[in-house]
Structures are given as C-alpha cells and as structure tokens.
mmCIF file of C-alpha atoms in Angstrom:
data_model
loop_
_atom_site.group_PDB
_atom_site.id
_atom_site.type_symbol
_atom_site.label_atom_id
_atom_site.label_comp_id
_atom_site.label_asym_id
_atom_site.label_seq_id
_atom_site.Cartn_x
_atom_site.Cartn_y
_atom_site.Cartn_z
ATOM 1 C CA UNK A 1 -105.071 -14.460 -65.555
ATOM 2 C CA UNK A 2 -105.868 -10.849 -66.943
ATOM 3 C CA UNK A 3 -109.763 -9.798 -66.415
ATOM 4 C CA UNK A 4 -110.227 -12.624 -63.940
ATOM 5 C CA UNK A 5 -111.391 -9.970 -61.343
ATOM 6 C CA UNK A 6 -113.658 -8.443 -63.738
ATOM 7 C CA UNK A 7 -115.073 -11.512 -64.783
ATOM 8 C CA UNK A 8 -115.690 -12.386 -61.100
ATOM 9 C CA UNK A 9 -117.643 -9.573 -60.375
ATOM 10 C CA UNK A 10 -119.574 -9.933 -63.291
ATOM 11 C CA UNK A 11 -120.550 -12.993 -62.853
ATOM 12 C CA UNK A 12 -121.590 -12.383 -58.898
ATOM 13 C CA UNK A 13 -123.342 -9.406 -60.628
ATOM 14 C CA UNK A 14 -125.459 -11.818 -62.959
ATOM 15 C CA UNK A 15 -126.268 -14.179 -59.777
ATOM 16 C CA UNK A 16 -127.536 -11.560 -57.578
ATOM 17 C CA UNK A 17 -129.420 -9.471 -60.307
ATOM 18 C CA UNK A 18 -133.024 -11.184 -59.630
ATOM 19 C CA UNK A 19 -133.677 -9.015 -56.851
ATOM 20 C CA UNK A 20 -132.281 -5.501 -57.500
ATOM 21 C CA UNK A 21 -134.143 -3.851 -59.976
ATOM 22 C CA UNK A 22 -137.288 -4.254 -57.962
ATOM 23 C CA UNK A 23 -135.272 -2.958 -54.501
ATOM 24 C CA UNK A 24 -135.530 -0.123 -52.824
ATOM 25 C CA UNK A 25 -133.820 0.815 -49.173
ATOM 26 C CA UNK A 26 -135.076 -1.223 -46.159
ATOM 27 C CA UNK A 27 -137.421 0.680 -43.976
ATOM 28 C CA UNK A 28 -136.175 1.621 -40.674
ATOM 29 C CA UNK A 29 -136.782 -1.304 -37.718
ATOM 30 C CA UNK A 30 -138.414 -4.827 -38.419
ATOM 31 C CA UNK A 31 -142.351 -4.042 -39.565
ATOM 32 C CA UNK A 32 -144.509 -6.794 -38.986
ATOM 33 C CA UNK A 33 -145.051 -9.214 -42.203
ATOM 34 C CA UNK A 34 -148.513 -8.505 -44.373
ATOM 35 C CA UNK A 35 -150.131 -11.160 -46.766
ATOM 36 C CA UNK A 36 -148.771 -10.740 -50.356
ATOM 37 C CA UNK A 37 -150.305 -11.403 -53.699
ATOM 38 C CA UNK A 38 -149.721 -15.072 -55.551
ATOM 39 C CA UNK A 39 -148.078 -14.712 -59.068
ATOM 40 C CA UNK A 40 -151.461 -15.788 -60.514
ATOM 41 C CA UNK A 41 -154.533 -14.148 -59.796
ATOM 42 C CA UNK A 42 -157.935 -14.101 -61.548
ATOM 43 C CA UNK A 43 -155.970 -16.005 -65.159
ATOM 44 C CA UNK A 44 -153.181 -13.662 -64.904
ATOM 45 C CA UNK A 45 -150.052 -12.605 -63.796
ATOM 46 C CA UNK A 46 -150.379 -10.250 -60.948
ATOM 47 C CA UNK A 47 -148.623 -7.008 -61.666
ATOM 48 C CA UNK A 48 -146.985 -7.109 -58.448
ATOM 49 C CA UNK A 49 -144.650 -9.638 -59.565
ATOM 50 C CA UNK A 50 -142.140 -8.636 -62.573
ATOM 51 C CA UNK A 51 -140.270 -10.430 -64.854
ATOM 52 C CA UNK A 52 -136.548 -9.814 -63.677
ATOM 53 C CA UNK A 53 -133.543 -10.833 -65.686
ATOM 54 C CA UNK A 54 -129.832 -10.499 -66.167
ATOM 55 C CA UNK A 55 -128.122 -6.884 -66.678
ATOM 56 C CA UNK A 56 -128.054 -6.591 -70.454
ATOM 57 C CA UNK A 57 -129.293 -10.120 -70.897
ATOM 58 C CA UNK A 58 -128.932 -11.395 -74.541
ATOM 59 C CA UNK A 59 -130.805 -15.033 -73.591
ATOM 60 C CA UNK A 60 -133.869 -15.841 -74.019
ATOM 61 C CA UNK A 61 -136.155 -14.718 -70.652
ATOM 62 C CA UNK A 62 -137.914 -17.914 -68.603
ATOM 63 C CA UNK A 63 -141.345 -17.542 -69.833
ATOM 64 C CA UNK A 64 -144.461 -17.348 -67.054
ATOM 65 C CA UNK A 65 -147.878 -17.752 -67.698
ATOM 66 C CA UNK A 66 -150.964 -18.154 -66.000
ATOM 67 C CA UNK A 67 -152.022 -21.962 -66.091
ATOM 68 C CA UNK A 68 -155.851 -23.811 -65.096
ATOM 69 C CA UNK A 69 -154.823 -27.259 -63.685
ATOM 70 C CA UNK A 70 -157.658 -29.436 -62.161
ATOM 71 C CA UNK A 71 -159.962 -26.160 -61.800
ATOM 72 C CA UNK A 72 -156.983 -24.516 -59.937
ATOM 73 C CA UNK A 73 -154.835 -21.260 -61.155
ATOM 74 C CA UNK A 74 -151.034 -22.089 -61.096
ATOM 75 C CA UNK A 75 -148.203 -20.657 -62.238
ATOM 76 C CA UNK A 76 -146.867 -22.184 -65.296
ATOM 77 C CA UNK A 77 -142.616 -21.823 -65.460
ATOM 78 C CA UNK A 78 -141.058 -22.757 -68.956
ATOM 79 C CA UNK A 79 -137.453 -22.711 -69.241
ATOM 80 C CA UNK A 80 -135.771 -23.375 -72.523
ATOM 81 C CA UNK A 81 -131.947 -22.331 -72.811
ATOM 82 C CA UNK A 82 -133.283 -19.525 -70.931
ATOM 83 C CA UNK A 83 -133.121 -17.132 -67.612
ATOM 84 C CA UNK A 84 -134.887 -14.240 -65.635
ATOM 85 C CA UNK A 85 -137.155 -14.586 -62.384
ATOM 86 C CA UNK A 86 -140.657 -13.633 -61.179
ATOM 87 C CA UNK A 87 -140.166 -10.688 -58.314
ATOM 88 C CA UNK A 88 -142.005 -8.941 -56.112
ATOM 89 C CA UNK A 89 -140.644 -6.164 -53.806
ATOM 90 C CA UNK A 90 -140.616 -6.908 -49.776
ATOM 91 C CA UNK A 91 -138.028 -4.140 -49.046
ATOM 92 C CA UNK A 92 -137.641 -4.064 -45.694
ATOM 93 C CA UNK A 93 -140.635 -6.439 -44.536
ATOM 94 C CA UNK A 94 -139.976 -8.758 -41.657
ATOM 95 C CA UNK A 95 -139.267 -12.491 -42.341
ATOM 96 C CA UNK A 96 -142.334 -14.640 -42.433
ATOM 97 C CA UNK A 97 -142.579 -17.772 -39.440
ATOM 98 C CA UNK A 98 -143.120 -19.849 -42.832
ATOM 99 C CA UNK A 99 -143.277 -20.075 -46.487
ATOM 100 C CA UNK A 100 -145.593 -22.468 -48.784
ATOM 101 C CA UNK A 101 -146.209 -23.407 -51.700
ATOM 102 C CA UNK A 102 -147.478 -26.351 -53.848
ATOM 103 C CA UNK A 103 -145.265 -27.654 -57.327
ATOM 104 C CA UNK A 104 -145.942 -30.073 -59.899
ATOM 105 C CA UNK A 105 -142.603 -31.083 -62.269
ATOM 106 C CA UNK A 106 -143.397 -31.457 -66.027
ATOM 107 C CA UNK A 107 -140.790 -31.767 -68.189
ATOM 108 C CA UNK A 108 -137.474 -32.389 -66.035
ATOM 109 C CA UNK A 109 -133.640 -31.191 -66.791
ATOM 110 C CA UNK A 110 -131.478 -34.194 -66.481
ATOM 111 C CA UNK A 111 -128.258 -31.924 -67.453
ATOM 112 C CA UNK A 112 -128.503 -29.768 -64.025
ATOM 113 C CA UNK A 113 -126.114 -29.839 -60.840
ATOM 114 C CA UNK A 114 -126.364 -27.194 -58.902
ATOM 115 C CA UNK A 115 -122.898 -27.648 -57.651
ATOM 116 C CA UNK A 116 -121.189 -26.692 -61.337
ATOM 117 C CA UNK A 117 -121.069 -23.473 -62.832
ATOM 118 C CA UNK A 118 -122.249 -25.201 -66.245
ATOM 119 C CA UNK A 119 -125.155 -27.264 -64.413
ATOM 120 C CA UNK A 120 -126.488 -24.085 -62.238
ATOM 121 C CA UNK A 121 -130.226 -24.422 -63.757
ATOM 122 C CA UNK A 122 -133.292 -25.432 -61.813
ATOM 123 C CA UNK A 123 -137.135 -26.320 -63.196
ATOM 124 C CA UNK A 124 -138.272 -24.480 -60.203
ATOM 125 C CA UNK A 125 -136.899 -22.631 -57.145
ATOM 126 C CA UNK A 126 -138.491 -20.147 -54.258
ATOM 127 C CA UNK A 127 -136.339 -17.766 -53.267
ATOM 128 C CA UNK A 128 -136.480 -14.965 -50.323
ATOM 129 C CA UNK A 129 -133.889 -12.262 -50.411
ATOM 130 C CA UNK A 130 -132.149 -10.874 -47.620
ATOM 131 C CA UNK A 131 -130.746 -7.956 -46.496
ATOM 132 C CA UNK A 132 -127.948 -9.751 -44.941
ATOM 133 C CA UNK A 133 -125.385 -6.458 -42.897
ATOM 134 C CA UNK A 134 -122.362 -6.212 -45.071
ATOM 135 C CA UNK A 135 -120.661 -6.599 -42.276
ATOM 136 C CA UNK A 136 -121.522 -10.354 -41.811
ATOM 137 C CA UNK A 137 -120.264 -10.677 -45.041
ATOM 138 C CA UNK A 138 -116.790 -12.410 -45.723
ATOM 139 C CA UNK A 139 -114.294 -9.745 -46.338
ATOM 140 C CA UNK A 140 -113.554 -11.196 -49.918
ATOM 141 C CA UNK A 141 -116.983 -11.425 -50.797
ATOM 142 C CA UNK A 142 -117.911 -8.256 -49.301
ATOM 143 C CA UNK A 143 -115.549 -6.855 -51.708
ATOM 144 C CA UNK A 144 -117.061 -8.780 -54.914
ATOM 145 C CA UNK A 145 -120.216 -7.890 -53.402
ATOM 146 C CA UNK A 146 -119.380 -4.110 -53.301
ATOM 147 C CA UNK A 147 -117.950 -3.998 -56.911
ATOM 148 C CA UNK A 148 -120.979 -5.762 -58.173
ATOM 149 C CA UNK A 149 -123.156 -3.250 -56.915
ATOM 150 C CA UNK A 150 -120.802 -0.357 -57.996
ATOM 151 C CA UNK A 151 -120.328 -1.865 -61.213
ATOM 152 C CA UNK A 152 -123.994 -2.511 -61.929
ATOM 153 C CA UNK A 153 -125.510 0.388 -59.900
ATOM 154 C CA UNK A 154 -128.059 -1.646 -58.233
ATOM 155 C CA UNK A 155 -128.438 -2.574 -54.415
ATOM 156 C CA UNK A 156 -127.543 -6.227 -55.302
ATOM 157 C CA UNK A 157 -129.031 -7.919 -52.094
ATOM 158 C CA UNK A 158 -126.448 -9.701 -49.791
ATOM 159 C CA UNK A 159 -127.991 -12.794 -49.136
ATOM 160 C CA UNK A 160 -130.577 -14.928 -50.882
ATOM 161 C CA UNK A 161 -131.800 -18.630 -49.524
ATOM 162 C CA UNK A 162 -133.911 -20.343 -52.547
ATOM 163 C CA UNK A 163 -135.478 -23.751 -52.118
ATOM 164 C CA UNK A 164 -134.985 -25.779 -55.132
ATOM 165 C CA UNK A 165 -136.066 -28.893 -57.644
ATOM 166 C CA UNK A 166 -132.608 -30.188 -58.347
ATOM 167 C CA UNK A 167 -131.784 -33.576 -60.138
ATOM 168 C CA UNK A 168 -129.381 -35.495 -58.275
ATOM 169 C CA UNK A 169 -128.461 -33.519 -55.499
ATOM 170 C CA UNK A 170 -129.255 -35.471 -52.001
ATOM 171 C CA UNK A 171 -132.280 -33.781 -50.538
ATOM 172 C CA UNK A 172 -132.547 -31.746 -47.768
ATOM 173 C CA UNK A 173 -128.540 -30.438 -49.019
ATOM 174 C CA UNK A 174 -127.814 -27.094 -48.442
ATOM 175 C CA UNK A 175 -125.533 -25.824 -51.409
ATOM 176 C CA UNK A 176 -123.761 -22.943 -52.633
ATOM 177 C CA UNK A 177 -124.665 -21.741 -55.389
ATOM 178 C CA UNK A 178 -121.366 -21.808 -58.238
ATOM 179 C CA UNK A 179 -121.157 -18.282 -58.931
ATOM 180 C CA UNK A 180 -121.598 -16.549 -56.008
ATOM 181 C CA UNK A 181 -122.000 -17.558 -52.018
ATOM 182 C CA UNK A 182 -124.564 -14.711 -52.189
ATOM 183 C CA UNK A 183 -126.923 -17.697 -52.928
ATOM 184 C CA UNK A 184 -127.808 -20.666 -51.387
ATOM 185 C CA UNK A 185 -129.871 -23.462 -52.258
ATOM 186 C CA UNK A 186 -131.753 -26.263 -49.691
ATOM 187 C CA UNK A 187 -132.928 -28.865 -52.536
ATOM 188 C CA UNK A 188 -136.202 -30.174 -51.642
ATOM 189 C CA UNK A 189 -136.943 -32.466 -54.643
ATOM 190 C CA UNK A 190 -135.124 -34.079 -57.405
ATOM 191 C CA UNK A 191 -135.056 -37.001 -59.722
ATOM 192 C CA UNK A 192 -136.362 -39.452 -57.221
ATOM 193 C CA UNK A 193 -139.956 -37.293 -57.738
ATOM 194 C CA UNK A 194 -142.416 -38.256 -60.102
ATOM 195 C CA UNK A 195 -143.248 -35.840 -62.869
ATOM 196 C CA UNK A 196 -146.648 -35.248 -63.304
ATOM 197 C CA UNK A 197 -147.399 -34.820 -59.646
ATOM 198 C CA UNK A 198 -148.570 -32.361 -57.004
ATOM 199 C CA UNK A 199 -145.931 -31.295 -53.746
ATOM 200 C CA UNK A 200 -146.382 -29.498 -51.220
ATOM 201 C CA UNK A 201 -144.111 -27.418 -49.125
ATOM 202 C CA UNK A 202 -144.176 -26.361 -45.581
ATOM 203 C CA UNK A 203 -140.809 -24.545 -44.618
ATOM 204 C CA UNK A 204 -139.485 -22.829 -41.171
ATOM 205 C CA UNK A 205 -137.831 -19.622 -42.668
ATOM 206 C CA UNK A 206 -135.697 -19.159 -39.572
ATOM 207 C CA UNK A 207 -134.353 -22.611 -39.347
ATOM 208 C CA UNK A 208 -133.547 -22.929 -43.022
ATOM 209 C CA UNK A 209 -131.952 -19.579 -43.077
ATOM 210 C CA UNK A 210 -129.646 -20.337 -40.103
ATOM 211 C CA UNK A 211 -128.661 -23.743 -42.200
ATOM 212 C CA UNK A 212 -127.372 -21.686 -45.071
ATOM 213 C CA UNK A 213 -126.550 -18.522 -43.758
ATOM 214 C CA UNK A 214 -125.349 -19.634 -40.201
ATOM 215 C CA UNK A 215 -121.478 -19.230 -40.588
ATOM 216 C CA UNK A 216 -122.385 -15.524 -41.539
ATOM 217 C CA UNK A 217 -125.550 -14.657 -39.276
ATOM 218 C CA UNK A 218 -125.214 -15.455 -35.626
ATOM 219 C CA UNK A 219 -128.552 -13.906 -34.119
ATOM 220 C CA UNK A 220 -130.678 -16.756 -32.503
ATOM 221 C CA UNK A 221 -133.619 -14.535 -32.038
ATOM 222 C CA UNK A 222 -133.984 -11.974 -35.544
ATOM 223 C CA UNK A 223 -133.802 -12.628 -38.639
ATOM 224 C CA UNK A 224 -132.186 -9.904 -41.373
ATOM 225 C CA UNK A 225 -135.061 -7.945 -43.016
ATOM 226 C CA UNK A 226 -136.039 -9.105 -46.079
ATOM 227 C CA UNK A 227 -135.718 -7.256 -49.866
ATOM 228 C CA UNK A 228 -137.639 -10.057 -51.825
ATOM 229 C CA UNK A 229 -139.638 -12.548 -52.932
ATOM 230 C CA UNK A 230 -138.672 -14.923 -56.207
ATOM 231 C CA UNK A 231 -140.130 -17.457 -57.886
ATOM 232 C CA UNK A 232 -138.293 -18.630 -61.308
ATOM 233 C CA UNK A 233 -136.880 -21.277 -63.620
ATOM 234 C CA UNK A 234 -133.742 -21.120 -65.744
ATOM 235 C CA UNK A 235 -131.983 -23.559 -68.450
ATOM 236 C CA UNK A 236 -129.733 -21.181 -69.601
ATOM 237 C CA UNK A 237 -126.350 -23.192 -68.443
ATOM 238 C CA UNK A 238 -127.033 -26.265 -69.498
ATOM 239 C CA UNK A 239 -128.730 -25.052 -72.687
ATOM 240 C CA UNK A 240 -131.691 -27.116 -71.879
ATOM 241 C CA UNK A 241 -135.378 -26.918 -71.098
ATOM 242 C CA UNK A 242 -137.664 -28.138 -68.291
ATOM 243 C CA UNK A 243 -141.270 -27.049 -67.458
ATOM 244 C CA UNK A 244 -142.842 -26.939 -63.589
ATOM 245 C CA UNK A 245 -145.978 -26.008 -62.366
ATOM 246 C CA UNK A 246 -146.616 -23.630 -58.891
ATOM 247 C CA UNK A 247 -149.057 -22.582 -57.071
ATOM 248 C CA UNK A 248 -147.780 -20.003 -54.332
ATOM 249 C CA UNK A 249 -146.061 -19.280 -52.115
ATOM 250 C CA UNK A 250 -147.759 -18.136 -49.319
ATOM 251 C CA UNK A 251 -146.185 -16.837 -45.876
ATOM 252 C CA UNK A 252 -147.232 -17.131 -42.725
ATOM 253 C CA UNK A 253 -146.366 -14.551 -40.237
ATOM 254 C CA UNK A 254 -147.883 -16.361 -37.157
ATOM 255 C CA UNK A 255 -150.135 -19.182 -36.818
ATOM 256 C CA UNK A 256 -149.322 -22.271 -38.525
ATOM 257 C CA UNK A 257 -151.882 -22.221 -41.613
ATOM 258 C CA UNK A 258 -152.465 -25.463 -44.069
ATOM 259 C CA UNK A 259 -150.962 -25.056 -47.376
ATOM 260 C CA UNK A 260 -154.037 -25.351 -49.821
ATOM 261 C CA UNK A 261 -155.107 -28.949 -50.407
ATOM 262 C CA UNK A 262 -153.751 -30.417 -53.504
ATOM 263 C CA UNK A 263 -155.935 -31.017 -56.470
ATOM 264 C CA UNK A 264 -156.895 -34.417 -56.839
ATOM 265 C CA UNK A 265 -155.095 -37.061 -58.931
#
C-alpha cells in the first residue's frame, strides 16, 4: 500500500516522542542513581518535569496540575481526547533497585485496550526509559527505530517499560504497546479497582524489565542505563476522558524504603 512505510515510522515516531526532547547522550559507564524531584512540590509543578507531547501535535495536551488531597500534594492527570507526558531527564543515570508511587482513579475510560491501536489510552501510567543498545534491537525495528529518529531528529529512546491503569486487561500482563514494540506495558490495575481510592505501588525495576524486555536484553546482572522518567495520561485514541490522581514516584537505589503511607479514607 503506497506510504505504508512512512506511515509506520511516523507512527513509531509519535510512540517514542515522550522522552526525546528532554534527552541528551548517556554519560559514559553506569553512575550510581541520586534521589529525584516528585512532579509536585510546594503546590506546584516542579520545573524539572516538562510537559512533553507529540512532534507537531495538533490535540489537545493531557493537562497536569498540582492537587491537595487529604492534606497531601498529588499530582492531578486530566485526559480529555487528549495526549503529551510529564518528563524529567535521567540521561544516563543507573536503574533504580525500585520504583513507587501511590494512585487514586477518578473518572475511568471504559473505551481503552491497550492491545488496539484505537484503544491505546491509559488514565495513568509510570514509565522509565531506556537506553536499550541498538543492537539488541530486532533488525526490523531497529530500522523503524533508525528512520524515526532520522526523520524526527531526536534520540528517540529504544526501549521504554511503563506500568499502567488499564481497563480490562488481566493484571500483572505484560503487553506491547500497538504502535511500536519500543513500548511495553505491565498493567497493574484496571476495572476490577475502585475509583475513588488510594494504591500503592512497590515495583522491582530489574525483574519487570527482564519480563518485557527479556527476548531483547539478556544480561542477568546490568540493567541498560536509563534516559527517563514519565508520568502521563492520554485519551486521545479513544476520544475520551478519564482523570487519576498520583503521588510519586519515588526510586530506590538500595535499601528497600516504605512507599509513603496512604491518606486515610
């Protein structure tokens, strides 16, 4: 079909855009991970973390505010018909032992499946972005890959593992995303979660990576260095809306640390 290539790379172009305005080159070895900075800080967004979107986007960006729930600051994602992602720059850091976070569903998106190109929306997702060797990359996709980055001019990262609030997906599934294998989603919640209510999230970054990314990266000690950290929402598929609520994420580069108490209910 003529400008089915092009549209291909476009389209792994749009799926790996979160990450690579905010990119820069890995730094040389694996540094050790530092703390980073929550989205909200003091009643505002923290202006380490950027509102990222698609290359020439014509939608309607995801909007984030700073939100006071139960005397606690939380992020506040509404999505309605819309994309783009919160960022914040790790080039190069070393993979945290964990990630946290706490998330509260308000408004869910009964039109998503994350397994369709026209149900690829989420209420909430944490992503981290890796900077996965091209040469663990499929050679098909490592083409795609390389147009997308030629064609868009940004270091479009190579491998991204987001945990997700899906709808009917089984949780605990690990699931490609539609567009591009670039992306991979382990669905933690879905419609079998109450709305209205506090979860929180403890994850192993190593073991979840290898569940994803295993068929491409063999290593059973390192992990690939990372380029990002995401947090977002996006409707823009299904042409619906949802609203979440999260506070987070956190990493832990050693010691096993509590994820902050949930308010009470």
């Amino acid at each position: 079909m003529p400008g089915a290539g092009a549209e291909a790379v476009r389209r792994v172009a749009a799926a790996l855009a979160v990450v690579a305005a905010s990119a820069a080159p890995p730094a040389a070895g694996q540094p050790a991970p530092v703390p980073v900075p929550a989205p909200v800080a003091d009643g505002a967004l923290h202006p380490a973390w950027r509102v990222a979107g698609l290359p020439q986007q014509k939608l309607p960006l995801t909007q984030y505010a700073a939100a006071k729930v139960d005397g606690e600051e939380a992020l506040l994602l509404d999505a309605r018909a819309s994309y783009g992602n919160l960022v914040l720059d790790l080039s190069g850091r070393a993979p945290p032992l964990r990630i946290g976070w706490r998330w509260r569903l308000e408004q869910a998106n009964p039109a998503l499946d994350l397994s369709r190109k026209v149900g690829d929306d989420s209420p909430a997702k944490v992503c981290l972005a890796f900077d996965l060797p091209l040469a663990a990359v499929p050679i098909v996709e490592r083409q795609l890959l390389r147009l997308a980055r030629a064609r868009s001019g940004e270091p479009l990262p190579s491998a991204t593992l987001c945990w997700v609030w899906g709808h009917a997906e089984p949780v605990g599934s690990v699931i490609d995303n539609p567009f591009s294998r670039r992306v991979r989603f382990v669905v933690l919640r879905g419609r079998g979660d109450a709305t209205g209510r506090w979860y929180d999230e403890l994850r192993d970054v190593a073991a979840d990576f290898r569940r994803a990314f295993g068929d491409e990266w063999t290593d059973p000690v390192r992990l690939p260095p990372l380029s990002a950290l995401i947090v977002g929402a996006d409707a823009d598929n299904t042409g619906a809306s949802s609203r979440a609520l999260l506070a987070g994420p956190y990493l832990e580069p050693r010691a096993l640390t509590a994820v902050p108490p949930a308010p009470p209910r």
